């Protein structure tokens, strides 16, 4: 389970389950085409999030994985964990 301020994501062998304040959603690993980081710049600074790229659909931000620090070990560790689950599901 990955927890952060605005939601959480449960990783399973079948896919990801997103839980936010306003919605719940599941995405099977078979729908995932990529796991990417995206940076955002605002007047108050920069921040990064992890997005899941899906087959013929819009990408979605993964709840629970974001940072406003340039080199954040927790962010990198969570990104690695998500990619490992996805990699195992492809085998």
JSON list of C-alpha atoms in Angstrom, two decimals:
[
{"chain": "A", "resi": 1, "resn": "UNK", "atom": "CA", "xyz": [0.00, 0.00, 0.00]},
{"chain": "A", "resi": 2, "resn": "UNK", "atom": "CA", "xyz": [1.36, 3.40, -0.96]},
{"chain": "A", "resi": 3, "resn": "UNK", "atom": "CA", "xyz": [-0.09, 6.26, 1.09]},
{"chain": "A", "resi": 4, "resn": "UNK", "atom": "CA", "xyz": [0.22, 10.00, 0.62]},
{"chain": "A", "resi": 5, "resn": "UNK", "atom": "CA", "xyz": [-1.91, 13.05, 1.19]},
{"chain": "A", "resi": 6, "resn": "UNK", "atom": "CA", "xyz": [-4.57, 12.80, -1.50]},
{"chain": "A", "resi": 7, "resn": "UNK", "atom": "CA", "xyz": [-5.11, 9.09, -1.97]},
{"chain": "A", "resi": 8, "resn": "UNK", "atom": "CA", "xyz": [-3.59, 5.66, -1.94]},
{"chain": "A", "resi": 9, "resn": "UNK", "atom": "CA", "xyz": [-2.80, 2.87, -4.37]},
{"chain": "A", "resi": 10, "resn": "UNK", "atom": "CA", "xyz": [-2.92, -0.83, -3.62]},
{"chain": "A", "resi": 11, "resn": "UNK", "atom": "CA", "xyz": [-0.65, -2.92, -5.84]},
{"chain": "A", "resi": 12, "resn": "UNK", "atom": "CA", "xyz": [-1.66, -6.53, -6.46]},
{"chain": "A", "resi": 13, "resn": "UNK", "atom": "CA", "xyz": [-0.51, -9.26, -8.81]},
{"chain": "A", "resi": 14, "resn": "UNK", "atom": "CA", "xyz": [-3.55, -8.46, -11.01]},
{"chain": "A", "resi": 15, "resn": "UNK", "atom": "CA", "xyz": [-3.29, -4.67, -11.15]},
{"chain": "A", "resi": 16, "resn": "UNK", "atom": "CA", "xyz": [-3.62, -1.41, -9.24]},
{"chain": "A", "resi": 17, "resn": "UNK", "atom": "CA", "xyz": [-6.51, -0.22, -7.10]},
{"chain": "A", "resi": 18, "resn": "UNK", "atom": "CA", "xyz": [-6.76, 3.55, -6.71]},
{"chain": "A", "resi": 19, "resn": "UNK", "atom": "CA", "xyz": [-8.57, 5.10, -3.76]},
{"chain": "A", "resi": 20, "resn": "UNK", "atom": "CA", "xyz": [-9.02, 8.88, -3.60]},
{"chain": "A", "resi": 21, "resn": "UNK", "atom": "CA", "xyz": [-11.42, 11.14, -1.74]},
{"chain": "A", "resi": 22, "resn": "UNK", "atom": "CA", "xyz": [-13.87, 11.12, -4.62]},
{"chain": "A", "resi": 23, "resn": "UNK", "atom": "CA", "xyz": [-13.36, 7.85, -6.51]},
{"chain": "A", "resi": 24, "resn": "UNK", "atom": "CA", "xyz": [-12.20, 4.26, -6.58]},
{"chain": "A", "resi": 25, "resn": "UNK", "atom": "CA", "xyz": [-10.76, 2.69, -9.70]},
{"chain": "A", "resi": 26, "resn": "UNK", "atom": "CA", "xyz": [-8.96, -0.50, -10.70]},
{"chain": "A", "resi": 27, "resn": "UNK", "atom": "CA", "xyz": [-6.57, -0.94, -13.60]},
{"chain": "A", "resi": 28, "resn": "UNK", "atom": "CA", "xyz": [-5.37, -4.38, -14.69]},
{"chain": "A", "resi": 29, "resn": "UNK", "atom": "CA", "xyz": [-1.67, -4.75, -15.50]},
{"chain": "A", "resi": 30, "resn": "UNK", "atom": "CA", "xyz": [-2.70, -5.93, -18.99]},
{"chain": "A", "resi": 31, "resn": "UNK", "atom": "CA", "xyz": [-4.05, -2.39, -19.66]},
{"chain": "A", "resi": 32, "resn": "UNK", "atom": "CA", "xyz": [-0.75, -0.72, -18.71]},
{"chain": "A", "resi": 33, "resn": "UNK", "atom": "CA", "xyz": [1.66, 0.28, -21.47]},
{"chain": "A", "resi": 34, "resn": "UNK", "atom": "CA", "xyz": [4.04, 2.35, -19.33]},
{"chain": "A", "resi": 35, "resn": "UNK", "atom": "CA", "xyz": [4.82, 3.89, -15.95]},
{"chain": "A", "resi": 36, "resn": "UNK", "atom": "CA", "xyz": [6.29, 7.38, -16.33]},
{"chain": "A", "resi": 37, "resn": "UNK", "atom": "CA", "xyz": [7.18, 10.39, -14.20]},
{"chain": "A", "resi": 38, "resn": "UNK", "atom": "CA", "xyz": [5.86, 13.81, -15.12]},
{"chain": "A", "resi": 39, "resn": "UNK", "atom": "CA", "xyz": [7.10, 17.15, -13.86]},
{"chain": "A", "resi": 40, "resn": "UNK", "atom": "CA", "xyz": [4.96, 20.22, -13.33]},
{"chain": "A", "resi": 41, "resn": "UNK", "atom": "CA", "xyz": [6.15, 23.81, -12.90]},
{"chain": "A", "resi": 42, "resn": "UNK", "atom": "CA", "xyz": [4.10, 26.49, -11.19]},
{"chain": "A", "resi": 43, "resn": "UNK", "atom": "CA", "xyz": [4.87, 29.85, -9.66]},
{"chain": "A", "resi": 44, "resn": "UNK", "atom": "CA", "xyz": [5.25, 28.19, -6.28]},
{"chain": "A", "resi": 45, "resn": "UNK", "atom": "CA", "xyz": [7.79, 25.65, -7.56]},
{"chain": "A", "resi": 46, "resn": "UNK", "atom": "CA", "xyz": [8.13, 22.27, -9.23]},
{"chain": "A", "resi": 47, "resn": "UNK", "atom": "CA", "xyz": [6.57, 18.95, -8.38]},
{"chain": "A", "resi": 48, "resn": "UNK", "atom": "CA", "xyz": [6.62, 15.45, -9.84]},
{"chain": "A", "resi": 49, "resn": "UNK", "atom": "CA", "xyz": [4.06, 12.67, -10.08]},
{"chain": "A", "resi": 50, "resn": "UNK", "atom": "CA", "xyz": [3.94, 9.15, -11.49]},
{"chain": "A", "resi": 51, "resn": "UNK", "atom": "CA", "xyz": [1.47, 8.40, -14.26]},
{"chain": "A", "resi": 52, "resn": "UNK", "atom": "CA", "xyz": [0.24, 5.10, -15.66]},
{"chain": "A", "resi": 53, "resn": "UNK", "atom": "CA", "xyz": [-0.01, 5.00, -19.46]},
{"chain": "A", "resi": 54, "resn": "UNK", "atom": "CA", "xyz": [-2.93, 2.84, -20.62]},
{"chain": "A", "resi": 55, "resn": "UNK", "atom": "CA", "xyz": [-3.83, 1.07, -23.86]},
{"chain": "A", "resi": 56, "resn": "UNK", "atom": "CA", "xyz": [-5.74, 3.55, -26.04]},
{"chain": "A", "resi": 57, "resn": "UNK", "atom": "CA", "xyz": [-6.78, 5.74, -23.09]},
{"chain": "A", "resi": 58, "resn": "UNK", "atom": "CA", "xyz": [-5.58, 8.81, -21.25]},
{"chain": "A", "resi": 59, "resn": "UNK", "atom": "CA", "xyz": [-2.81, 8.42, -18.74]},
{"chain": "A", "resi": 60, "resn": "UNK", "atom": "CA", "xyz": [-3.71, 8.65, -15.07]},
{"chain": "A", "resi": 61, "resn": "UNK", "atom": "CA", "xyz": [-1.79, 9.98, -12.10]},
{"chain": "A", "resi": 62, "resn": "UNK", "atom": "CA", "xyz": [-1.16, 7.24, -9.56]},
{"chain": "A", "resi": 63, "resn": "UNK", "atom": "CA", "xyz": [-2.54, 8.42, -6.22]},
{"chain": "A", "resi": 64, "resn": "UNK", "atom": "CA", "xyz": [0.03, 8.44, -3.46]},
{"chain": "A", "resi": 65, "resn": "UNK", "atom": "CA", "xyz": [3.21, 9.01, -5.46]},
{"chain": "A", "resi": 66, "resn": "UNK", "atom": "CA", "xyz": [4.27, 12.63, -5.80]},
{"chain": "A", "resi": 67, "resn": "UNK", "atom": "CA", "xyz": [7.01, 14.90, -4.53]},
{"chain": "A", "resi": 68, "resn": "UNK", "atom": "CA", "xyz": [8.14, 18.50, -4.57]},
{"chain": "A", "resi": 69, "resn": "UNK", "atom": "CA", "xyz": [11.79, 17.62, -3.89]},
{"chain": "A", "resi": 70, "resn": "UNK", "atom": "CA", "xyz": [14.22, 17.15, -6.76]},
{"chain": "A", "resi": 71, "resn": "UNK", "atom": "CA", "xyz": [15.84, 13.96, -5.43]},
{"chain": "A", "resi": 72, "resn": "UNK", "atom": "CA", "xyz": [13.37, 12.24, -3.14]},
{"chain": "A", "resi": 73, "resn": "UNK", "atom": "CA", "xyz": [14.39, 8.69, -2.13]},
{"chain": "A", "resi": 74, "resn": "UNK", "atom": "CA", "xyz": [10.82, 7.76, -1.11]},
{"chain": "A", "resi": 75, "resn": "UNK", "atom": "CA", "xyz": [9.44, 8.89, -4.47]},
{"chain": "A", "resi": 76, "resn": "UNK", "atom": "CA", "xyz": [12.12, 6.89, -6.33]},
{"chain": "A", "resi": 77, "resn": "UNK", "atom": "CA", "xyz": [11.52, 3.82, -4.15]},
{"chain": "A", "resi": 78, "resn": "UNK", "atom": "CA", "xyz": [7.75, 3.90, -4.76]},
{"chain": "A", "resi": 79, "resn": "UNK", "atom": "CA", "xyz": [8.31, 4.35, -8.50]},
{"chain": "A", "resi": 80, "resn": "UNK", "atom": "CA", "xyz": [10.63, 1.32, -8.49]},
{"chain": "A", "resi": 81, "resn": "UNK", "atom": "CA", "xyz": [8.07, -0.78, -6.60]},
{"chain": "A", "resi": 82, "resn": "UNK", "atom": "CA", "xyz": [5.29, 0.03, -9.09]},
{"chain": "A", "resi": 83, "resn": "UNK", "atom": "CA", "xyz": [7.57, -0.80, -12.03]},
{"chain": "A", "resi": 84, "resn": "UNK", "atom": "CA", "xyz": [8.58, -4.10, -10.39]},
{"chain": "A", "resi": 85, "resn": "UNK", "atom": "CA", "xyz": [4.95, -5.16, -9.96]},
{"chain": "A", "resi": 86, "resn": "UNK", "atom": "CA", "xyz": [4.23, -4.25, -13.58]},
{"chain": "A", "resi": 87, "resn": "UNK", "atom": "CA", "xyz": [7.32, -6.12, -14.77]},
{"chain": "A", "resi": 88, "resn": "UNK", "atom": "CA", "xyz": [6.36, -9.28, -12.84]},
{"chain": "A", "resi": 89, "resn": "UNK", "atom": "CA", "xyz": [2.85, -9.16, -14.30]},
{"chain": "A", "resi": 90, "resn": "UNK", "atom": "CA", "xyz": [4.26, -9.11, -17.85]},
{"chain": "A", "resi": 91, "resn": "UNK", "atom": "CA", "xyz": [6.19, -12.37, -17.37]}
]
